[in-house]
Short mmCIF file of C-alpha atoms and ligand atoms in Angstrom, two decimals:
data_model
loop_
_atom_site.label_atom_id
_atom_site.label_comp_id
_atom_site.label_asym_id
_atom_site.label_seq_id
_atom_site.Cartn_x
_atom_site.Cartn_y
_atom_site.Cartn_z
CA MET A 1 5.95 117.43 -51.46
CA TRP A 2 3.90 118.26 -48.36
CA ASP A 3 2.00 121.21 -49.79
CA ASN A 4 -1.77 121.17 -49.96
CA VAL A 5 -2.41 118.23 -47.71
CA SER A 6 -5.72 118.53 -45.99
CA ALA A 7 -7.28 116.22 -43.48
CA VAL A 8 -10.15 115.68 -45.88
CA GLN A 9 -7.86 114.61 -48.63
CA VAL A 10 -6.14 112.15 -46.35
CA ARG A 11 -9.32 110.80 -44.81
CA ARG A 12 -10.71 109.71 -48.17
CA TYR A 13 -8.09 106.99 -48.35
CA ILE A 14 -8.26 105.65 -44.85
CA TRP A 15 -11.24 103.53 -44.28
CA PRO A 16 -10.99 101.04 -47.14
CA THR A 17 -7.59 99.79 -46.00
CA MET A 18 -7.86 100.23 -42.25
CA ASN A 19 -8.83 96.63 -41.74
CA ASP A 20 -5.95 95.16 -43.72
CA VAL A 21 -3.31 95.76 -41.05
CA THR A 22 -5.73 94.86 -38.28
CA THR A 23 -6.62 91.58 -39.94
CA PHE A 24 -2.96 90.90 -40.61
CA ALA A 25 -2.06 91.42 -36.96
CA ARG A 26 -4.92 89.23 -35.76
CA LYS A 27 -4.38 86.40 -38.22
CA ASN A 28 -0.64 86.25 -37.73
CA GLU A 29 -0.52 86.88 -33.99
CA ARG A 30 1.25 83.64 -33.05
CA ARG A 31 3.85 83.94 -35.75
CA LEU A 32 4.48 87.62 -34.97
CA LEU A 33 5.13 86.70 -31.35
CA ASN A 34 7.35 83.74 -32.19
CA GLU A 35 9.48 85.79 -34.54
CA LEU A 36 9.97 88.50 -31.94
CA ARG A 37 10.91 85.86 -29.40
CA ALA A 38 13.56 84.47 -31.74
CA PHE A 39 15.05 87.97 -32.12
CA LEU A 40 14.99 88.48 -28.33
CA THR A 41 16.88 85.25 -27.74
CA ILE A 42 20.12 86.75 -29.11
CA PRO A 43 22.08 88.47 -26.31
CA SER A 44 23.22 91.45 -28.41
CA ILE A 45 24.70 93.47 -25.56
CA SER A 46 26.76 96.19 -27.24
CA THR A 47 28.37 97.55 -24.10
CA THR A 48 30.17 94.24 -23.38
CA PRO A 49 32.95 93.13 -25.79
CA ALA A 50 32.32 89.47 -24.88
CA HIS A 51 29.03 89.81 -26.76
CA ASP A 52 30.45 91.20 -30.01
CA ARG A 53 29.62 88.00 -31.85
CA ASP A 54 26.07 88.07 -30.54
CA CYS A 55 25.68 91.61 -31.84
CA ARG A 56 26.84 90.41 -35.23
CA ARG A 57 24.39 87.50 -35.00
CA ALA A 58 21.48 89.80 -34.21
CA ALA A 59 22.38 91.95 -37.22
CA GLU A 60 22.55 88.89 -39.46
CA TRP A 61 19.26 87.56 -38.11
CA LEU A 62 17.57 90.87 -38.86
CA ALA A 63 19.18 91.14 -42.30
CA GLU A 64 18.01 87.65 -43.17
CA HIS A 65 14.53 88.50 -41.98
CA LEU A 66 14.37 91.65 -44.10
CA ARG A 67 15.55 89.69 -47.15
CA HIS A 68 12.86 87.14 -46.48
CA LEU A 69 10.29 89.98 -46.43
CA GLY A 70 11.30 90.90 -49.95
CA CYS A 71 13.76 93.76 -49.46
CA PRO A 72 15.89 93.75 -52.62
CA THR A 73 18.77 95.57 -50.89
CA VAL A 74 20.00 94.36 -47.51
CA GLU A 75 23.52 95.18 -46.33
CA LEU A 76 25.56 95.06 -43.15
CA LEU A 77 27.57 98.28 -43.05
CA SER A 78 30.61 99.80 -41.39
CA SER A 79 31.57 97.26 -38.72
CA ASP A 80 32.24 93.53 -38.37
CA THR A 81 31.08 93.33 -34.81
CA HIS A 82 28.29 95.94 -34.64
CA PRO A 83 27.20 96.49 -38.22
CA VAL A 84 24.43 98.83 -39.20
CA VAL A 85 21.63 96.88 -40.89
CA TRP A 86 20.68 98.80 -43.99
CA ALA A 87 17.74 97.57 -46.06
CA LYS A 88 15.56 99.00 -48.75
CA GLY A 89 12.09 97.80 -49.64
CA PRO A 90 10.95 97.44 -53.24
CA ARG A 91 11.15 100.69 -55.14
CA VAL A 92 7.72 102.27 -55.64
CA PRO A 93 8.07 105.19 -58.03
CA GLY A 94 6.40 108.44 -57.12
CA ARG A 95 5.73 107.49 -53.51
CA PRO A 96 7.32 109.09 -50.44
CA ASN A 97 10.47 107.69 -48.84
CA VAL A 98 10.29 106.73 -45.19
CA LEU A 99 13.39 105.79 -43.24
CA VAL A 100 12.92 103.56 -40.20
CA TYR A 101 15.53 103.90 -37.45
CA GLY A 102 15.96 101.54 -34.52
CA HIS A 103 18.57 99.51 -32.67
CA TYR A 104 19.13 95.80 -32.22
CA ASP A 105 21.60 96.14 -29.38
CA VAL A 106 20.52 95.92 -25.76
CA GLN A 107 21.75 96.83 -22.30
CA PRO A 108 23.42 94.28 -20.02
CA PRO A 109 20.81 92.26 -18.13
CA ASP A 110 22.33 92.39 -14.65
CA PRO A 111 21.39 92.01 -11.82
CA LEU A 112 20.53 88.55 -13.11
CA ASP A 113 18.99 87.12 -9.97
CA GLU A 114 16.22 89.72 -10.06
CA TRP A 115 14.79 88.34 -13.30
CA GLU A 116 11.75 86.11 -12.91
CA SER A 117 12.66 84.36 -16.16
CA PRO A 118 16.08 84.44 -17.85
CA PRO A 119 16.62 87.68 -19.82
CA PHE A 120 17.40 85.92 -23.09
CA GLN A 121 14.69 83.28 -22.81
CA PRO A 122 11.71 85.41 -23.81
CA THR A 123 8.77 84.32 -21.71
CA ILE A 124 5.12 85.24 -21.97
CA ARG A 125 3.46 85.81 -18.61
CA GLY A 126 0.02 87.34 -18.53
CA ASN A 127 -0.19 89.84 -21.35
CA ASN A 128 3.55 90.54 -21.55
CA ILE A 129 6.71 89.20 -23.14
CA TYR A 130 9.61 89.41 -20.70
CA ALA A 131 13.16 89.66 -22.06
CA ARG A 132 16.06 92.09 -22.29
CA GLY A 133 15.30 94.23 -25.35
CA ALA A 134 11.57 93.41 -25.31
CA THR A 135 10.75 97.10 -25.43
CA ASP A 136 14.20 98.73 -25.90
CA ASP A 137 14.36 98.44 -28.81
CA LYS A 138 13.92 95.03 -30.43
CA GLY A 139 10.20 94.74 -29.74
CA GLN A 140 9.41 98.26 -30.89
CA VAL A 141 11.53 98.28 -34.03
CA PHE A 142 10.36 94.78 -34.92
CA SER A 143 6.74 95.94 -34.77
CA ILE A 144 7.67 98.38 -37.56
CA VAL A 145 9.32 95.56 -39.53
CA LYS A 146 6.10 93.57 -39.20
CA ALA A 147 4.07 96.64 -40.17
CA PHE A 148 6.13 96.77 -43.34
CA GLU A 149 5.31 93.12 -43.95
CA ALA A 150 1.63 93.89 -43.38
CA VAL A 151 1.55 96.53 -46.12
CA ALA A 152 4.10 94.96 -48.46
CA ASN A 153 1.35 93.83 -50.82
CA GLY A 154 3.29 91.03 -52.48
CA GLY A 155 6.20 93.30 -53.37
CA ARG A 156 4.41 96.59 -53.91
CA PRO A 157 4.23 98.47 -50.62
CA PRO A 158 2.42 101.82 -50.55
CA ILE A 159 5.68 103.72 -49.99
CA ASN A 160 9.43 103.40 -50.29
CA VAL A 161 10.67 102.07 -46.97
CA ALA A 162 14.28 101.88 -45.88
CA PHE A 163 15.60 100.49 -42.60
CA LEU A 164 18.62 101.73 -40.68
CA ILE A 165 18.95 99.57 -37.61
CA GLU A 166 22.12 99.98 -35.60
CA GLY A 167 23.89 97.88 -33.00
CA GLN A 168 25.55 100.53 -30.87
CA GLU A 169 22.80 102.80 -29.64
CA GLU A 170 23.39 101.75 -26.05
CA SER A 171 27.08 102.53 -26.35
CA GLY A 172 27.03 105.86 -28.12
CA SER A 173 26.31 105.06 -31.81
CA GLY A 174 29.92 105.56 -32.98
CA VAL A 175 29.59 103.32 -36.05
CA LEU A 176 26.37 104.91 -37.25
CA PHE A 177 27.68 108.44 -36.70
CA ASP A 178 30.64 107.65 -38.97
CA LEU A 179 28.37 106.10 -41.56
CA LEU A 180 25.98 109.06 -41.62
CA ALA A 181 28.86 111.51 -41.92
CA LYS A 182 29.91 109.77 -45.15
CA ARG A 183 26.49 108.83 -46.50
CA ARG A 184 24.29 111.88 -46.25
CA ASP A 185 22.07 110.34 -48.91
CA LEU A 186 20.77 107.85 -46.35
CA VAL A 187 18.80 110.56 -44.55
CA ASP A 188 17.63 112.30 -47.69
CA VAL A 189 14.05 111.08 -47.21
CA ASP A 190 10.55 112.45 -46.67
CA ALA A 191 10.19 111.19 -43.11
CA VAL A 192 12.12 109.27 -40.47
CA LEU A 193 10.23 106.98 -38.10
CA VAL A 194 11.67 106.15 -34.68
CA ALA A 195 9.88 103.86 -32.21
CA ASP A 196 12.21 103.74 -29.23
CA MET A 197 10.19 105.45 -26.51
CA PRO A 198 7.03 104.63 -24.55
CA TYR A 199 3.47 105.96 -24.52
CA TYR A 200 2.84 108.72 -22.01
CA ALA A 201 0.58 106.32 -20.09
CA PRO A 202 -1.46 103.21 -20.90
CA GLY A 203 -3.98 104.25 -23.56
CA TRP A 204 -2.10 107.53 -24.10
CA PRO A 205 0.19 107.40 -27.12
CA ALA A 206 2.75 110.16 -27.42
CA ILE A 207 4.68 112.06 -30.03
CA GLU A 208 8.08 112.95 -28.68
CA VAL A 209 8.98 116.55 -29.43
CA GLY A 210 12.17 116.54 -27.39
CA LEU A 211 14.87 114.28 -26.06
CA ARG A 212 17.58 115.11 -23.60
CA GLY A 213 21.21 114.87 -24.57
CA LEU A 214 23.97 113.18 -22.63
CA CYS A 215 27.54 113.75 -21.56
CA TYR A 216 28.99 110.58 -20.03
CA ALA A 217 32.44 110.71 -18.46
CA GLU A 218 34.79 109.15 -15.93
CA ILE A 219 36.35 111.32 -13.28
CA THR A 220 39.59 109.87 -11.90
CA VAL A 221 41.27 111.31 -8.86
CA ARG A 222 44.82 110.34 -7.90
CA THR A 223 46.40 111.34 -4.62
CA LEU A 224 49.35 108.91 -4.23
CA LYS A 225 51.89 107.07 -6.36
CA SER A 226 50.50 103.83 -5.04
CA ASP A 227 48.26 102.36 -2.32
CA LEU A 228 49.57 102.60 1.24
CA HIS A 229 49.08 100.87 4.60
CA SER A 230 46.47 102.89 6.47
CA GLY A 231 48.15 102.28 9.80
CA LEU A 232 51.61 103.40 8.80
CA TYR A 233 50.47 106.39 6.75
CA GLY A 234 46.92 107.10 7.92
CA GLY A 235 46.78 110.63 9.28
CA VAL A 236 49.13 112.09 6.70
CA ALA A 237 48.57 110.38 3.33
CA PRO A 238 45.80 111.84 1.16
CA ASN A 239 43.07 109.30 0.46
CA ALA A 240 41.87 109.21 -3.15
CA HIS A 241 38.36 108.06 -2.29
CA GLU A 242 37.96 110.87 0.19
CA ALA A 243 39.19 113.36 -2.41
CA LEU A 244 36.80 111.96 -5.00
CA VAL A 245 33.84 112.07 -2.65
CA HIS A 246 34.60 115.71 -1.84
CA THR A 247 34.96 116.52 -5.50
CA LEU A 248 31.64 114.93 -6.39
CA ALA A 249 29.88 116.46 -3.41
CA ASN A 250 31.08 119.89 -4.53
CA LEU A 251 29.43 119.47 -7.92
CA LYS A 252 25.85 119.61 -6.69
CA ALA A 253 24.12 121.62 -4.00
CA PRO A 254 21.60 119.94 -1.67
CA SER A 255 18.89 121.94 -3.48
CA GLY A 256 19.64 119.96 -6.63
CA ARG A 257 21.40 122.83 -8.37
CA ILE A 258 24.39 121.61 -10.33
CA LYS A 259 27.44 123.66 -9.39
CA ILE A 260 29.21 123.60 -12.73
CA PRO A 261 29.93 127.19 -13.78
CA GLY A 262 28.18 128.13 -17.01
CA LEU A 263 26.11 124.94 -17.18
CA TYR A 264 22.71 126.61 -17.01
CA GLU A 265 23.63 129.46 -19.36
CA ALA A 266 22.64 127.62 -22.52
CA VAL A 267 19.48 126.15 -21.02
CA ALA A 268 16.35 127.36 -22.80
CA ARG A 269 13.32 126.97 -20.60
CA PRO A 270 10.32 125.40 -22.35
CA SER A 271 7.76 127.98 -23.46
CA THR A 272 4.83 128.80 -21.21
CA LYS A 273 2.61 127.15 -23.79
CA GLU A 274 4.56 123.92 -23.61
CA ARG A 275 4.62 123.97 -19.82
CA ASP A 276 0.88 124.67 -19.70
CA ALA A 277 0.32 121.64 -21.92
CA TRP A 278 2.44 119.50 -19.58
CA ALA A 279 0.43 120.74 -16.61
CA LYS A 280 -2.72 119.39 -18.26
CA LEU A 281 -1.35 115.86 -18.60
CA PRO A 282 -2.66 113.36 -16.10
CA PHE A 283 0.10 113.11 -13.51
CA SER A 284 0.00 112.10 -9.87
CA GLU A 285 3.22 112.95 -8.11
CA HIS A 286 2.35 110.53 -5.33
CA LYS A 287 1.68 107.63 -7.70
CA PHE A 288 4.76 108.44 -9.71
CA ARG A 289 6.95 108.56 -6.60
CA THR A 290 5.61 105.45 -4.91
CA GLY A 291 4.76 103.36 -7.98
CA GLU A 292 7.49 104.14 -10.50
CA VAL A 293 10.37 105.73 -8.59
CA GLY A 294 9.92 103.86 -5.31
CA SER A 295 11.45 106.49 -3.03
CA LYS A 296 10.58 108.60 0.00
CA ALA A 297 11.08 111.84 -1.88
CA LEU A 298 11.62 113.29 -5.32
CA THR A 299 14.86 115.24 -5.54
CA GLY A 300 15.87 118.08 -7.82
CA LEU A 301 14.98 121.75 -8.04
CA GLN A 302 11.66 121.84 -6.23
CA ARG A 303 10.41 125.01 -7.85
CA TYR A 304 10.04 123.17 -11.15
CA SER A 305 7.46 120.43 -11.67
CA PRO A 306 8.71 116.82 -11.79
CA LEU A 307 7.93 116.67 -15.52
CA GLU A 308 9.95 119.81 -16.17
CA ARG A 309 12.80 118.41 -14.07
CA ILE A 310 12.83 115.27 -16.23
CA TRP A 311 12.11 116.81 -19.62
CA GLY A 312 13.42 120.33 -19.46
CA LEU A 313 16.36 120.54 -17.04
CA PRO A 314 19.88 119.13 -16.99
CA THR A 315 20.97 116.52 -14.45
CA LEU A 316 24.18 115.22 -12.98
CA ASP A 317 24.19 111.60 -11.83
CA ILE A 318 26.85 109.39 -10.33
CA HIS A 319 26.58 105.89 -11.80
CA GLY A 320 29.33 104.08 -9.92
CA ILE A 321 32.51 104.57 -7.95
CA MET A 322 35.50 102.30 -8.49
CA GLY A 323 38.78 101.78 -6.73
CA GLY A 324 40.06 100.99 -3.27
CA PHE A 325 39.07 97.79 -1.58
CA THR A 326 35.57 96.41 -2.08
CA GLY A 327 36.21 92.68 -1.71
CA GLU A 328 35.01 90.45 1.08
CA GLY A 329 36.46 91.03 4.51
CA ALA A 330 38.71 93.93 5.40
CA LYS A 331 41.85 95.42 3.95
CA THR A 332 43.46 98.41 5.63
CA VAL A 333 44.51 100.42 2.65
CA ILE A 334 44.68 104.05 1.62
CA PRO A 335 43.66 104.02 -2.03
CA ALA A 336 45.88 105.95 -4.41
CA ALA A 337 43.27 106.44 -7.10
CA ALA A 338 39.49 106.42 -7.41
CA THR A 339 37.19 106.77 -10.39
CA ALA A 340 33.56 107.77 -10.69
CA LYS A 341 31.38 107.20 -13.72
CA VAL A 342 29.08 110.19 -14.07
CA SER A 343 26.79 111.65 -16.64
CA LEU A 344 24.85 114.79 -17.29
CA ARG A 345 21.55 114.82 -19.17
CA LEU A 346 21.36 117.86 -21.36
CA VAL A 347 18.52 120.01 -22.61
CA PRO A 348 18.16 122.52 -25.43
CA ASN A 349 20.41 124.40 -26.25
CA GLN A 350 23.26 122.70 -24.42
CA LYS A 351 26.00 120.95 -26.38
CA ALA A 352 27.65 117.74 -25.19
CA LYS A 353 31.13 119.01 -26.14
CA THR A 354 30.78 122.29 -24.27
CA VAL A 355 29.38 120.53 -21.22
CA LEU A 356 32.34 118.15 -21.16
CA ARG A 357 34.71 121.12 -20.98
CA GLN A 358 32.62 122.72 -18.24
CA LEU A 359 32.55 119.47 -16.26
CA ALA A 360 36.31 118.93 -16.55
CA LYS A 361 37.03 122.46 -15.40
CA ALA A 362 34.57 122.26 -12.53
CA ALA A 363 35.84 118.86 -11.35
CA LYS A 364 39.40 120.12 -11.25
CA ALA A 365 38.36 123.21 -9.34
CA ALA A 366 36.24 121.17 -6.92
CA ALA A 367 39.01 118.69 -6.03
CA PRO A 368 41.49 119.25 -3.19
CA PRO A 369 44.71 120.91 -4.42
CA PHE A 370 46.83 117.78 -3.79
CA ALA A 371 44.68 115.61 -6.08
CA ASP A 372 45.30 115.05 -9.79
CA VAL A 373 42.03 115.00 -11.66
CA LYS A 374 41.44 113.46 -15.05
CA VAL A 375 38.11 113.64 -16.85
CA GLU A 376 37.63 111.18 -19.67
CA PHE A 377 34.74 111.41 -22.11
CA ILE A 378 32.93 108.13 -22.79
CA HIS A 379 30.06 109.13 -25.03
CA GLY A 380 27.48 111.76 -25.58
CA ALA A 381 24.48 113.05 -27.41
CA ASP A 382 23.14 116.49 -28.14
CA PRO A 383 19.59 117.27 -27.01
CA VAL A 384 16.76 117.45 -29.52
CA VAL A 385 13.67 119.62 -29.91
CA LEU A 386 11.52 119.18 -32.96
CA ASP A 387 8.96 121.17 -34.80
CA VAL A 388 6.12 118.69 -35.26
CA THR A 389 3.95 120.49 -37.78
CA ALA A 390 4.96 118.62 -40.97
CA PRO A 391 2.26 116.33 -42.43
CA PRO A 392 3.81 113.02 -41.30
CA PHE A 393 3.06 114.03 -37.70
CA ALA A 394 -0.63 114.45 -38.54
CA LEU A 395 -0.58 111.04 -40.20
CA ILE A 396 0.95 109.20 -37.25
CA ALA A 397 -1.62 110.98 -35.08
CA GLN A 398 -4.35 109.72 -37.37
CA ALA A 399 -2.97 106.17 -37.23
CA PHE A 400 -2.98 106.25 -33.42
CA ARG A 401 -6.49 107.69 -33.39
CA GLU A 402 -7.75 104.84 -35.54
CA VAL A 403 -5.98 102.06 -33.67
CA GLU A 404 -5.84 103.34 -30.10
CA GLY A 405 -8.87 105.61 -30.14
CA ARG A 406 -6.80 108.54 -28.91
CA GLU A 407 -4.49 111.03 -30.55
CA PRO A 408 -0.92 111.06 -29.32
CA VAL A 409 -0.02 113.82 -26.87
CA PRO A 410 3.08 115.88 -27.62
CA ILE A 411 5.58 115.29 -24.83
CA ARG A 412 9.30 115.31 -24.27
CA SER A 413 11.37 112.55 -22.82
CA GLY A 414 14.27 112.49 -20.42
CA GLY A 415 16.10 109.79 -22.35
CA SER A 416 18.60 110.20 -25.18
CA ILE A 417 19.02 108.78 -28.67
CA PRO A 418 22.36 110.08 -29.92
CA VAL A 419 21.77 109.89 -33.67
CA VAL A 420 18.40 111.62 -33.80
CA PRO A 421 19.88 115.02 -34.73
CA ALA A 422 21.89 113.34 -37.51
CA LEU A 423 18.77 111.56 -38.79
CA GLY A 424 17.06 114.91 -39.24
CA ALA A 425 20.10 116.62 -40.73
CA GLY A 426 18.75 116.22 -44.25
CA GLY A 427 15.65 118.20 -43.32
CA ALA A 428 13.30 115.23 -42.97
CA PRO A 429 10.76 115.35 -40.15
CA VAL A 430 11.74 112.81 -37.49
CA VAL A 431 8.61 111.16 -36.13
CA MET A 432 9.35 109.78 -32.67
CA ALA A 433 6.45 107.69 -31.48
CA GLY A 434 6.83 104.36 -29.74
CA ILE A 435 4.43 101.75 -28.49
CA GLY A 436 5.99 100.67 -25.20
CA LEU A 437 4.52 101.59 -21.82
CA PRO A 438 6.18 103.66 -19.09
CA ASP A 439 6.47 100.63 -16.78
CA ASP A 440 8.28 98.43 -19.34
CA ARG A 441 11.44 98.57 -17.17
CA LEU A 442 13.91 99.34 -19.92
CA HIS A 443 17.51 98.82 -18.77
CA ALA A 444 16.17 97.09 -15.64
CA PRO A 445 15.36 93.52 -14.60
CA ASN A 446 12.15 92.02 -15.99
CA GLU A 447 11.99 94.29 -19.02
CA LYS A 448 8.80 93.56 -20.94
CA ILE A 449 6.52 94.61 -23.74
CA GLY A 450 2.77 94.14 -23.75
CA VAL A 451 1.65 91.61 -26.34
CA ASP A 452 -1.21 93.94 -27.23
CA GLN A 453 1.12 96.93 -27.43
CA TYR A 454 3.37 95.07 -29.84
CA LEU A 455 0.42 94.08 -32.02
CA LYS A 456 -0.99 97.61 -31.83
CA GLY A 457 2.41 98.78 -33.04
CA VAL A 458 2.11 96.59 -36.13
CA ARG A 459 -1.27 98.17 -36.86
CA VAL A 460 -0.32 101.78 -36.06
CA PHE A 461 2.86 101.73 -38.13
CA GLY A 462 1.17 99.79 -40.91
CA ARG A 463 -1.53 102.47 -41.03
CA PHE A 464 1.12 105.15 -40.97
CA PHE A 465 2.77 103.58 -44.03
CA GLN A 466 -0.55 103.41 -45.84
CA LEU A 467 -1.41 107.00 -44.99
CA MET A 468 2.03 108.20 -46.05
CA GLY A 469 1.54 106.39 -49.33
CA ASP A 470 -1.68 108.28 -49.94
CA LEU A 471 0.00 111.65 -49.58
CA LYS A 472 0.27 113.34 -52.91
N1 BES B 1 15.40 104.12 -26.02
C1 BES B 1 16.31 104.69 -25.12
C2 BES B 1 16.15 106.19 -24.95
C3 BES B 1 14.78 106.64 -24.55
C4 BES B 1 14.07 106.00 -23.56
C5 BES B 1 14.26 107.73 -25.16
C6 BES B 1 12.83 106.43 -23.21
C7 BES B 1 13.02 108.17 -24.82
C8 BES B 1 12.31 107.52 -23.84
C9 BES B 1 17.72 104.41 -25.59
O1 BES B 1 17.91 103.08 -25.96
C10 BES B 1 18.69 104.68 -24.49
O2 BES B 1 18.65 104.00 -23.50
N2 BES B 1 19.58 105.64 -24.69
C11 BES B 1 20.64 105.90 -23.79
C12 BES B 1 21.67 106.76 -24.45
C13 BES B 1 22.97 106.08 -24.76
C14 BES B 1 23.99 107.03 -25.28
C15 BES B 1 23.49 105.16 -23.73
C16 BES B 1 20.15 106.66 -22.59
O3 BES B 1 19.22 107.47 -22.71
O4 BES B 1 20.72 106.45 -21.53
MN1 MN B 2 16.41 102.42 -27.15
MN1 MN B 3 18.23 101.92 -24.08
#
């Protein structure tokens, strides 16, 4: 279906309709903002069981909205608590099929006292809407929903659109993985559109050609049958926290090199061409360190550039250490067990399953001989690299050029979206291009989305739909 597409052929269709989506976004600005705010009010935190009902509510809200926009098929699939919202727009014979992926679940909002306005009371300050999920991913995916509304043409959109919006992205996508394993037909489309990642910089849209994968696990070390008095047994009883700290410290060298045997074997370094392109991107290490990271130094393997360290190399991070006594005051105890939550970000061609085995083996080898080590897998994702030469990539580039005045730059991202490989499993090009900004603070306090970015999203994705529809 993508043969013989030339820029000239595409261009002929652009200009007459360009203004439609722009006018739509301008005329409906207030309503578009109010609807997004309603969506953001629902605390659909998928990582916290206490919010299961809120996840369900967010799914129902979205389903109702898609019905209201004229989708003849809208279903909640595969789970009572975290259903996948599946919707199909009106059938338009002979036009391409575009599948929109996104997620309605969000990360926990803590630490709460760092929010300037409550995370689930979306608040506009300056040119931004502040709320948990504003950019990740409710705001971004909802801009696509509104783009669909913009081009829906009273029931005859320019293309066949389907939505697959899940409620477990932040907790590993289990439900959607199961669904896609059974329903391969869902990804049998001409293009998949994912808006769950930011621009490279303000004014610089991006097409994501790579995502890192993830291997998230808990390492538990046990040294005693039970906790002991540190006065009566201190000096002879092995301390689980001490054993855990040694174990963790043994897994990474001060240089930043991860000491897990075999870990780097599968790593494919980005091509010289790709690295040269990265080197041409505007990037100030100083600004990045002081403005975004907020640290005295950037860590990691210093012989690689910061961008390569984030986009092209694996990591090992400790997220939290549990066990022992952490309450107020003092308790003289020798802890019997201690657990660390850790994760590795993975790059092509690493596999989450293989890395889990390597981590488990390395953790056991790194622990003192008297410690029992258990490594429990929590969730994971394989890394992604995409070929971005199929026509839909040229069309999203064109849409950005028209709306933003600049073509998207091809970049990778350090983040992970577990189902992306499964979305492309049917051979469809997966177009990953979001409209957030790098300082949107996803997963952090005061998450936001720019009002103008959100409205630009409606226009860019609306244009993309129109341009896709004009493909013969
Ligand atoms: N949208 C993010 C991933 C992302 C962020 C990709 C920025 C590209 C650029 C997504 O919601 C996310 O946070 N994913 C998790 C993975 C999951 C298994 C918890 C992540 O990357 O930590
Ligand atoms: Mn996301
Ligand atoms: Mn996220």
